[in-house]
Coordinates of C-alpha atoms in Angstrom, one line a residue:
M36 CA 0.0 0.0 0.0
R37 CA 1.2 3.5 -0.9
F38 CA 1.1 6.0 2.0
L39 CA 1.5 9.7 1.7
R40 CA 4.9 11.2 2.5
P41 CA 5.2 13.2 5.7
R42 CA 2.9 16.3 5.5
Q43 CA 2.0 15.5 2.0
W44 CA -1.7 15.1 2.8
V45 CA -1.7 18.9 3.4
A46 CA -1.5 19.2 -0.4
G47 CA -5.2 18.3 -0.6
L48 CA -6.0 21.6 1.0
V49 CA -3.7 23.4 -1.5
A50 CA -5.5 21.7 -4.3
A51 CA -8.9 22.6 -2.9
T52 CA -7.9 26.2 -2.6
A53 CA -6.6 26.3 -6.2
L54 CA -9.9 24.7 -7.5
L55 CA -12.1 27.3 -5.7
S56 CA -9.9 30.1 -6.9
S57 CA -10.0 29.0 -10.5
H58 CA -13.8 29.1 -10.3
G59 CA -13.8 32.7 -9.0
F60 CA -14.3 32.0 -5.3
A61 CA -11.0 33.4 -4.1
Q62 CA -11.3 36.2 -1.6
T63 CA -8.9 38.8 -0.4
A64 CA -7.2 37.7 2.8
S65 CA -9.3 39.3 5.5
Q66 CA -10.9 38.4 8.7
P67 CA -9.9 35.1 10.3
V68 CA -12.2 32.1 10.4
K69 CA -13.0 31.7 14.1
I70 CA -13.2 28.1 15.4
G71 CA -14.2 27.4 19.0
V72 CA -12.2 25.0 21.2
I73 CA -13.4 23.9 24.6
G74 CA -12.0 21.3 27.0
P75 CA -10.3 20.7 30.3
F76 CA -7.0 22.6 29.9
T77 CA -6.5 22.9 33.6
G78 CA -7.8 20.7 36.4
P79 CA -7.9 17.0 36.9
S80 CA -8.8 16.1 33.3
S81 CA -6.1 18.3 31.7
D82 CA -3.9 15.2 31.1
F83 CA -6.1 14.6 28.0
G84 CA -7.4 18.1 27.5
Q85 CA -4.0 19.5 26.8
P86 CA -3.1 16.9 24.1
M87 CA -6.5 17.6 22.5
L88 CA -5.7 21.3 22.3
H89 CA -2.2 20.6 21.1
G90 CA -3.5 18.4 18.3
I91 CA -5.9 21.1 17.2
Q92 CA -3.2 23.8 17.3
L93 CA -0.7 21.6 15.3
A94 CA -3.3 21.1 12.6
V95 CA -4.2 24.8 12.4
D96 CA -0.6 25.8 12.1
E97 CA -0.2 23.4 9.1
I98 CA -3.4 24.5 7.5
N99 CA -2.6 28.2 7.9
A100 CA 0.8 27.6 6.4
V101 CA -0.8 26.6 3.1
G102 CA -3.3 29.5 3.0
G103 CA -6.1 28.6 5.5
Y104 CA -9.5 29.1 3.9
L105 CA -8.8 31.0 0.7
G106 CA -6.3 33.2 2.4
R107 CA -8.3 33.6 5.6
P108 CA -6.4 32.1 8.5
L109 CA -8.1 29.8 11.0
S110 CA -8.2 31.4 14.4
L111 CA -8.9 29.5 17.6
V112 CA -11.2 30.9 20.4
V113 CA -10.2 28.7 23.4
K114 CA -12.3 28.1 26.5
D115 CA -11.2 26.1 29.5
D116 CA -14.1 24.1 31.0
Q117 CA -11.8 22.7 33.8
G118 CA -13.7 19.4 33.6
N119 CA -16.6 21.2 35.3
P120 CA -20.1 21.0 33.8
D121 CA -21.1 24.5 34.9
Q122 CA -17.9 25.9 33.5
G123 CA -18.5 24.0 30.3
L124 CA -21.9 25.5 30.0
K125 CA -20.5 29.0 30.5
G126 CA -17.8 28.4 28.0
A127 CA -20.2 27.1 25.4
Q128 CA -22.4 30.2 25.8
E129 CA -19.4 32.5 25.5
L130 CA -18.3 30.8 22.3
M131 CA -21.8 31.4 20.8
Q132 CA -21.5 35.1 21.7
E133 CA -18.1 35.3 20.1
G134 CA -19.4 34.1 16.8
V135 CA -17.4 31.0 16.1
I136 CA -18.4 29.1 12.9
A137 CA -18.1 25.7 14.7
T138 CA -16.6 24.3 17.8
I139 CA -14.2 21.4 18.5
G140 CA -14.3 20.1 22.0
F141 CA -15.2 18.3 25.2
C142 CA -13.3 15.5 26.9
N143 CA -15.8 14.8 29.7
T144 CA -19.2 13.3 28.9
G145 CA -20.9 15.0 31.8
V146 CA -19.5 18.4 30.8
A147 CA -20.5 17.9 27.2
M148 CA -24.1 16.8 28.1
K149 CA -24.8 19.9 30.1
A150 CA -23.7 22.1 27.2
L151 CA -25.2 20.3 24.2
D152 CA -28.4 22.4 24.1
V153 CA -26.3 25.6 23.7
F154 CA -24.9 24.3 20.4
Q155 CA -28.1 22.7 19.2
N156 CA -30.3 25.7 19.9
A157 CA -27.9 28.0 18.3
K158 CA -27.6 25.7 15.3
S159 CA -23.8 25.8 15.6
P160 CA -21.9 22.6 14.9
L161 CA -20.0 20.9 17.7
I162 CA -17.4 18.2 16.8
V163 CA -16.4 16.1 19.9
P164 CA -12.9 14.6 19.5
C165 CA -12.5 13.0 23.0
A166 CA -15.6 12.5 25.1
T167 CA -17.0 9.0 24.4
G168 CA -20.3 8.8 26.3
T169 CA -22.9 7.2 24.0
P170 CA -25.6 9.8 24.8
I171 CA -23.7 12.7 23.3
T172 CA -24.6 11.9 19.7
A173 CA -27.9 10.2 20.7
K174 CA -29.6 13.2 22.4
Y175 CA -31.1 14.6 19.2
P176 CA -32.6 13.0 16.1
P177 CA -29.6 12.5 13.7
A178 CA -31.0 14.5 10.8
E179 CA -31.6 17.5 13.1
S180 CA -28.5 17.2 15.2
F181 CA -25.6 19.7 15.1
I182 CA -23.5 17.4 17.3
F183 CA -20.8 15.3 15.6
R184 CA -18.1 13.1 17.0
T185 CA -14.7 11.7 16.0
S186 CA -14.0 9.6 19.1
A187 CA -15.1 6.0 19.6
R188 CA -18.4 6.1 21.5
D189 CA -18.7 3.7 24.4
A190 CA -21.4 1.8 22.7
I191 CA -18.7 0.3 20.4
Q192 CA -15.9 0.3 22.9
A193 CA -17.8 -1.7 25.5
P194 CA -18.7 -4.6 23.1
F195 CA -15.2 -4.6 21.7
V196 CA -13.7 -5.1 25.1
V197 CA -16.4 -7.6 26.2
D198 CA -15.7 -9.7 23.0
D199 CA -12.1 -9.8 24.0
L200 CA -12.9 -10.9 27.5
V201 CA -15.1 -13.8 26.3
K202 CA -12.3 -14.9 24.0
R203 CA -9.9 -15.0 27.0
G204 CA -12.5 -16.8 29.2
W205 CA -12.9 -13.9 31.6
T206 CA -16.7 -14.0 31.8
K207 CA -17.2 -13.3 35.6
V208 CA -17.1 -9.5 35.2
A209 CA -17.1 -7.0 38.1
I210 CA -17.9 -3.5 36.8
F211 CA -16.4 -0.5 38.7
A212 CA -18.0 2.8 37.4
D213 CA -17.8 6.3 38.8
S214 CA -20.9 8.4 39.4
T215 CA -20.3 10.9 36.6
G216 CA -22.3 11.0 33.4
Y217 CA -19.4 9.1 31.8
G218 CA -19.5 6.3 34.4
E219 CA -23.3 6.1 34.3
A220 CA -23.4 5.8 30.5
G221 CA -20.4 3.4 30.4
L222 CA -22.0 1.1 33.0
K223 CA -25.1 0.8 30.8
D224 CA -23.0 0.1 27.7
V225 CA -21.0 -2.7 29.5
E226 CA -24.2 -4.3 30.9
A227 CA -25.7 -4.2 27.4
A228 CA -22.6 -5.7 25.8
L229 CA -22.6 -8.5 28.4
A230 CA -26.3 -9.1 27.9
A231 CA -25.7 -9.6 24.2
R232 CA -23.4 -12.4 25.2
K233 CA -26.0 -13.7 27.7
L234 CA -23.9 -12.7 30.6
K235 CA -24.5 -10.5 33.7
P236 CA -21.9 -8.8 35.9
V237 CA -21.2 -10.7 39.0
H238 CA -20.7 -7.4 40.9
V239 CA -21.3 -3.7 40.2
A240 CA -19.5 -1.0 42.3
R241 CA -20.3 2.7 42.1
F242 CA -18.1 5.5 43.5
D243 CA -17.6 9.2 43.5
L244 CA -14.7 11.0 41.9
G245 CA -11.8 11.6 44.4
V246 CA -12.2 8.3 46.2
K247 CA -8.8 7.1 47.4
D248 CA -9.7 3.6 48.9
L249 CA -11.8 1.0 47.1
T250 CA -10.8 -1.9 49.3
E251 CA -14.3 -2.8 50.4
P252 CA -15.9 -2.9 47.0
L253 CA -12.9 -4.8 45.7
K254 CA -13.3 -7.4 48.5
A255 CA -17.0 -7.7 47.6
A256 CA -16.2 -8.3 43.9
R257 CA -13.6 -10.9 44.9
E258 CA -16.2 -12.7 47.1
A259 CA -18.7 -12.6 44.2
G260 CA -16.2 -14.7 42.2
A261 CA -15.1 -12.0 39.6
N262 CA -12.2 -13.0 37.4
V263 CA -11.8 -9.6 35.7
I264 CA -12.5 -5.9 36.6
F265 CA -14.0 -3.7 34.0
S266 CA -13.4 -0.1 35.1
Y267 CA -15.2 3.0 33.8
T268 CA -13.8 6.2 35.2
V269 CA -11.5 9.0 33.8
G270 CA -9.2 9.9 36.7
P271 CA -7.0 8.6 39.5
E272 CA -9.8 6.3 40.6
N273 CA -8.6 3.8 37.9
A274 CA -5.2 3.7 39.8
A275 CA -7.0 3.3 43.1
I276 CA -8.7 0.2 41.7
A277 CA -5.3 -1.2 40.5
M278 CA -3.5 -0.4 43.8
G279 CA -6.3 -1.8 45.9
R280 CA -6.3 -5.1 43.9
R281 CA -2.5 -5.3 44.4
D282 CA -2.8 -4.7 48.1
L283 CA -5.4 -7.5 48.4
K284 CA -3.0 -9.7 46.4
W285 CA -5.9 -10.4 44.1
D286 CA -4.4 -11.3 40.8
V287 CA -7.1 -10.6 38.3
P288 CA -6.8 -8.4 35.1
Q289 CA -8.1 -4.8 34.8
V290 CA -9.7 -3.8 31.5
G291 CA -11.7 -0.9 30.3
A292 CA -12.1 1.9 27.8
W293 CA -9.5 4.4 26.7
P294 CA -8.9 6.1 30.1
L295 CA -6.7 3.2 31.1
S296 CA -4.2 4.7 28.7
F297 CA -4.1 8.0 30.7
P298 CA -1.1 9.0 32.8
F299 CA -3.3 9.2 35.9
F300 CA -3.6 5.4 35.6
I301 CA -0.2 4.4 34.3
K302 CA 1.9 6.6 36.5
G303 CA -0.5 6.6 39.4
A304 CA -0.7 2.8 39.6
G305 CA 2.9 2.1 38.6
P306 CA 3.7 -1.6 38.5
A307 CA 0.0 -2.4 39.4
A308 CA -1.0 -1.0 36.0
E309 CA 1.1 -3.5 34.0
G310 CA -1.0 -5.8 31.8
A311 CA -4.1 -3.6 31.8
L312 CA -6.1 -3.8 28.6
M313 CA -8.1 -1.0 26.9
A314 CA -9.8 -0.1 23.6
Q315 CA -7.8 2.3 21.5
T316 CA -8.1 4.1 18.1
F317 CA -4.5 5.2 18.0
I318 CA -1.3 3.9 19.5
A319 CA 1.7 6.1 19.4
E320 CA 3.9 3.9 17.2
P321 CA 5.1 5.0 13.8
S322 CA 3.4 2.2 11.9
N323 CA 3.2 4.3 8.7
E324 CA 4.4 7.6 7.3
R325 CA 1.3 9.5 8.2
R326 CA 1.6 8.6 11.9
S327 CA 5.4 8.9 11.9
S328 CA 5.0 12.5 10.6
F329 CA 2.4 13.4 13.1
L330 CA 4.4 12.1 16.0
T331 CA 7.5 13.8 14.9
A332 CA 5.7 17.1 14.3
Y333 CA 4.0 17.0 17.7
S334 CA 7.3 16.2 19.4
R335 CA 9.1 19.0 17.6
K336 CA 6.4 21.6 18.3
Y337 CA 5.8 20.8 22.0
N338 CA 9.1 19.2 22.9
Q339 CA 7.4 16.3 24.7
K340 CA 5.8 13.0 24.1
I341 CA 2.1 12.9 23.9
A342 CA 0.5 12.3 27.3
V343 CA -2.7 10.8 25.7
P344 CA -2.0 10.1 22.1
M345 CA -5.6 9.3 21.2
A346 CA -6.8 12.7 22.3
A347 CA -4.1 14.5 20.2
A348 CA -4.5 12.4 17.1
Q349 CA -8.4 12.5 17.1
A350 CA -8.4 16.2 17.6
Y351 CA -5.8 16.7 14.9
D352 CA -7.8 14.7 12.4
T353 CA -11.0 16.6 13.5
T354 CA -9.5 19.9 12.6
Y355 CA -8.6 18.7 9.1
L356 CA -12.1 17.2 8.6
L357 CA -13.7 20.6 9.6
T358 CA -11.4 22.4 7.2
Y359 CA -12.2 20.0 4.3
A360 CA -15.9 20.6 5.1
L361 CA -15.4 24.4 4.9
F362 CA -14.1 24.1 1.4
G363 CA -17.5 22.7 0.4
I364 CA -18.9 26.2 1.3
R365 CA -17.8 28.2 -1.7
D366 CA -19.2 31.6 -0.8
G367 CA -17.5 31.9 2.6
K368 CA -20.9 32.3 4.4
F369 CA -20.4 30.0 7.4
T370 CA -23.9 29.8 8.8
G371 CA -24.5 26.9 11.2
P372 CA -26.8 25.0 8.8
A373 CA -24.3 25.5 6.0
V374 CA -21.4 24.1 8.1
K375 CA -23.6 21.2 9.3
G376 CA -24.5 20.4 5.7
A377 CA -20.9 20.6 4.6
L378 CA -19.8 18.2 7.4
E379 CA -22.4 15.7 6.3
N380 CA -21.2 15.9 2.7
I381 CA -17.4 16.0 2.8
S382 CA -16.5 15.1 -0.8
R383 CA -12.8 14.6 -0.5
V384 CA -11.2 11.6 1.2
H385 CA -9.0 12.7 4.1
Y386 CA -6.0 10.5 4.9
G387 CA -5.8 11.0 8.6
V388 CA -3.6 9.6 11.3
V389 CA -6.4 7.7 13.1
A390 CA -8.3 6.6 10.0
T391 CA -8.9 7.2 6.4
Y392 CA -12.1 9.3 6.3
E393 CA -14.5 8.8 3.4
R394 CA -17.9 10.3 4.2
P395 CA -17.2 10.3 7.9
F396 CA -20.6 11.9 8.6
T397 CA -24.0 11.9 7.0
A398 CA -27.3 13.4 7.8
E399 CA -28.2 10.1 9.6
D400 CA -24.8 9.3 11.2
K401 CA -22.9 11.8 13.3
D402 CA -20.2 9.3 14.5
A403 CA -17.0 9.1 12.4
V404 CA -15.5 6.1 14.2
T405 CA -16.7 2.5 13.7
A406 CA -15.7 -0.7 15.6
N407 CA -13.3 -1.9 12.9
M408 CA -11.0 1.1 13.7
L409 CA -10.5 -0.2 17.3
V410 CA -7.5 -2.1 18.5
M411 CA -6.7 -3.5 21.9
G412 CA -4.0 -1.7 23.8
K413 CA -2.0 -3.0 26.7
V414 CA 0.2 -1.4 29.4
R415 CA 3.7 -2.7 29.0
N416 CA 6.7 -1.2 30.8
G417 CA 4.8 1.9 31.6
A418 CA 3.6 2.6 28.0
I419 CA 0.8 1.6 25.7
T420 CA 1.4 -0.9 23.0
F421 CA -0.6 -3.4 20.9
A422 CA -2.0 -6.3 22.9
Y423 CA -1.9 -8.6 19.9
P424 CA 0.7 -8.9 17.1
E425 CA -2.2 -9.2 14.6
D426 CA -3.4 -5.7 15.6
A427 CA 0.0 -4.3 15.1
K428 CA 0.1 -5.8 11.6
R429 CA -3.5 -4.6 10.8
N430 CA -2.5 -1.1 12.0
L431 CA -0.2 -0.8 9.0
I432 CA -3.3 -0.2 6.9
V433 CA -5.3 2.8 8.2
Q434 CA -8.9 1.7 8.5
R435 CA -12.0 3.2 6.8
K436 CA -15.4 3.6 8.3
K437 CA -17.7 0.6 7.9

């Protein structure tokens, strides 16, 4: 398979600009195109909020270097929601007042859910590159919805992980879910995935964010006969589960959705995190030239490794998808319905770092990621790698939506 050389996929934007200019749509460089960005850039969720922001900024720099939108640079209007639903609502309202043409954002499901009405009522598109709670893109009828997503919703992550558990013979599942909107939605998705396999959890534990000691619920799960722990929380609580299991000398695996790839878990749990399994769309290994280029560019720009690679890669791809959509609007009038329609009808294939995007959205489908794009990640020596050699081989070919 032929892959694009590093940065070469930017040429698609140059070609689009030239095409529009040749048809008389070029405009004199003038006011920037304002794009909203909202996420937890400080506070307990900043470990994946910051990589999301960095991925967006990296893409914007590349896009502006080749002309932006017909000479108009993309300009980011950034709001920090601090992982707090009330702050997220306030930030969303401020973005609408500042006249952004679309918004990329939200890492926390509960924060996103409180703010969705702001975007929907204003008819202003929101593209969610991180938050995975299933209700985010299910709140409104698809044809009417202005809410799009480029992260893997939990409704596909949970069955993906459950299928893997069944293959391994780990069918006595204890679910540990926090009390946030993310944990609530994730619990329902895991229970539904188990029910599809004619299974039920042997134990369910609920807890608030900030809990330090989960010894008692872990003891209850052990007494119930659990042979695997499926955790659904975004912060240090994942590490508390791993540390508690270690202290009890209870040697069962811990599995979950993508937060098990976060520094809060890997660094917080230390050796107790080793072997944990989680769903991933992107693993930071240079498996092809697109990914190698992205990882190199990120490291060069920010002088650091990516704390949560999925957050950065999905946000990076999202920024390109939005820009490609804008080139479908040939008069530069970025009304909300016009941008929504353009996102639903992106005509060019975008060769991203997470996936190859061909019609990622339609009027009836606002989720860009499908189950075939997932791989199983594993904590090994304090980093995330592929759990299976076959996934590493399959990852050489960037997947398309099914």
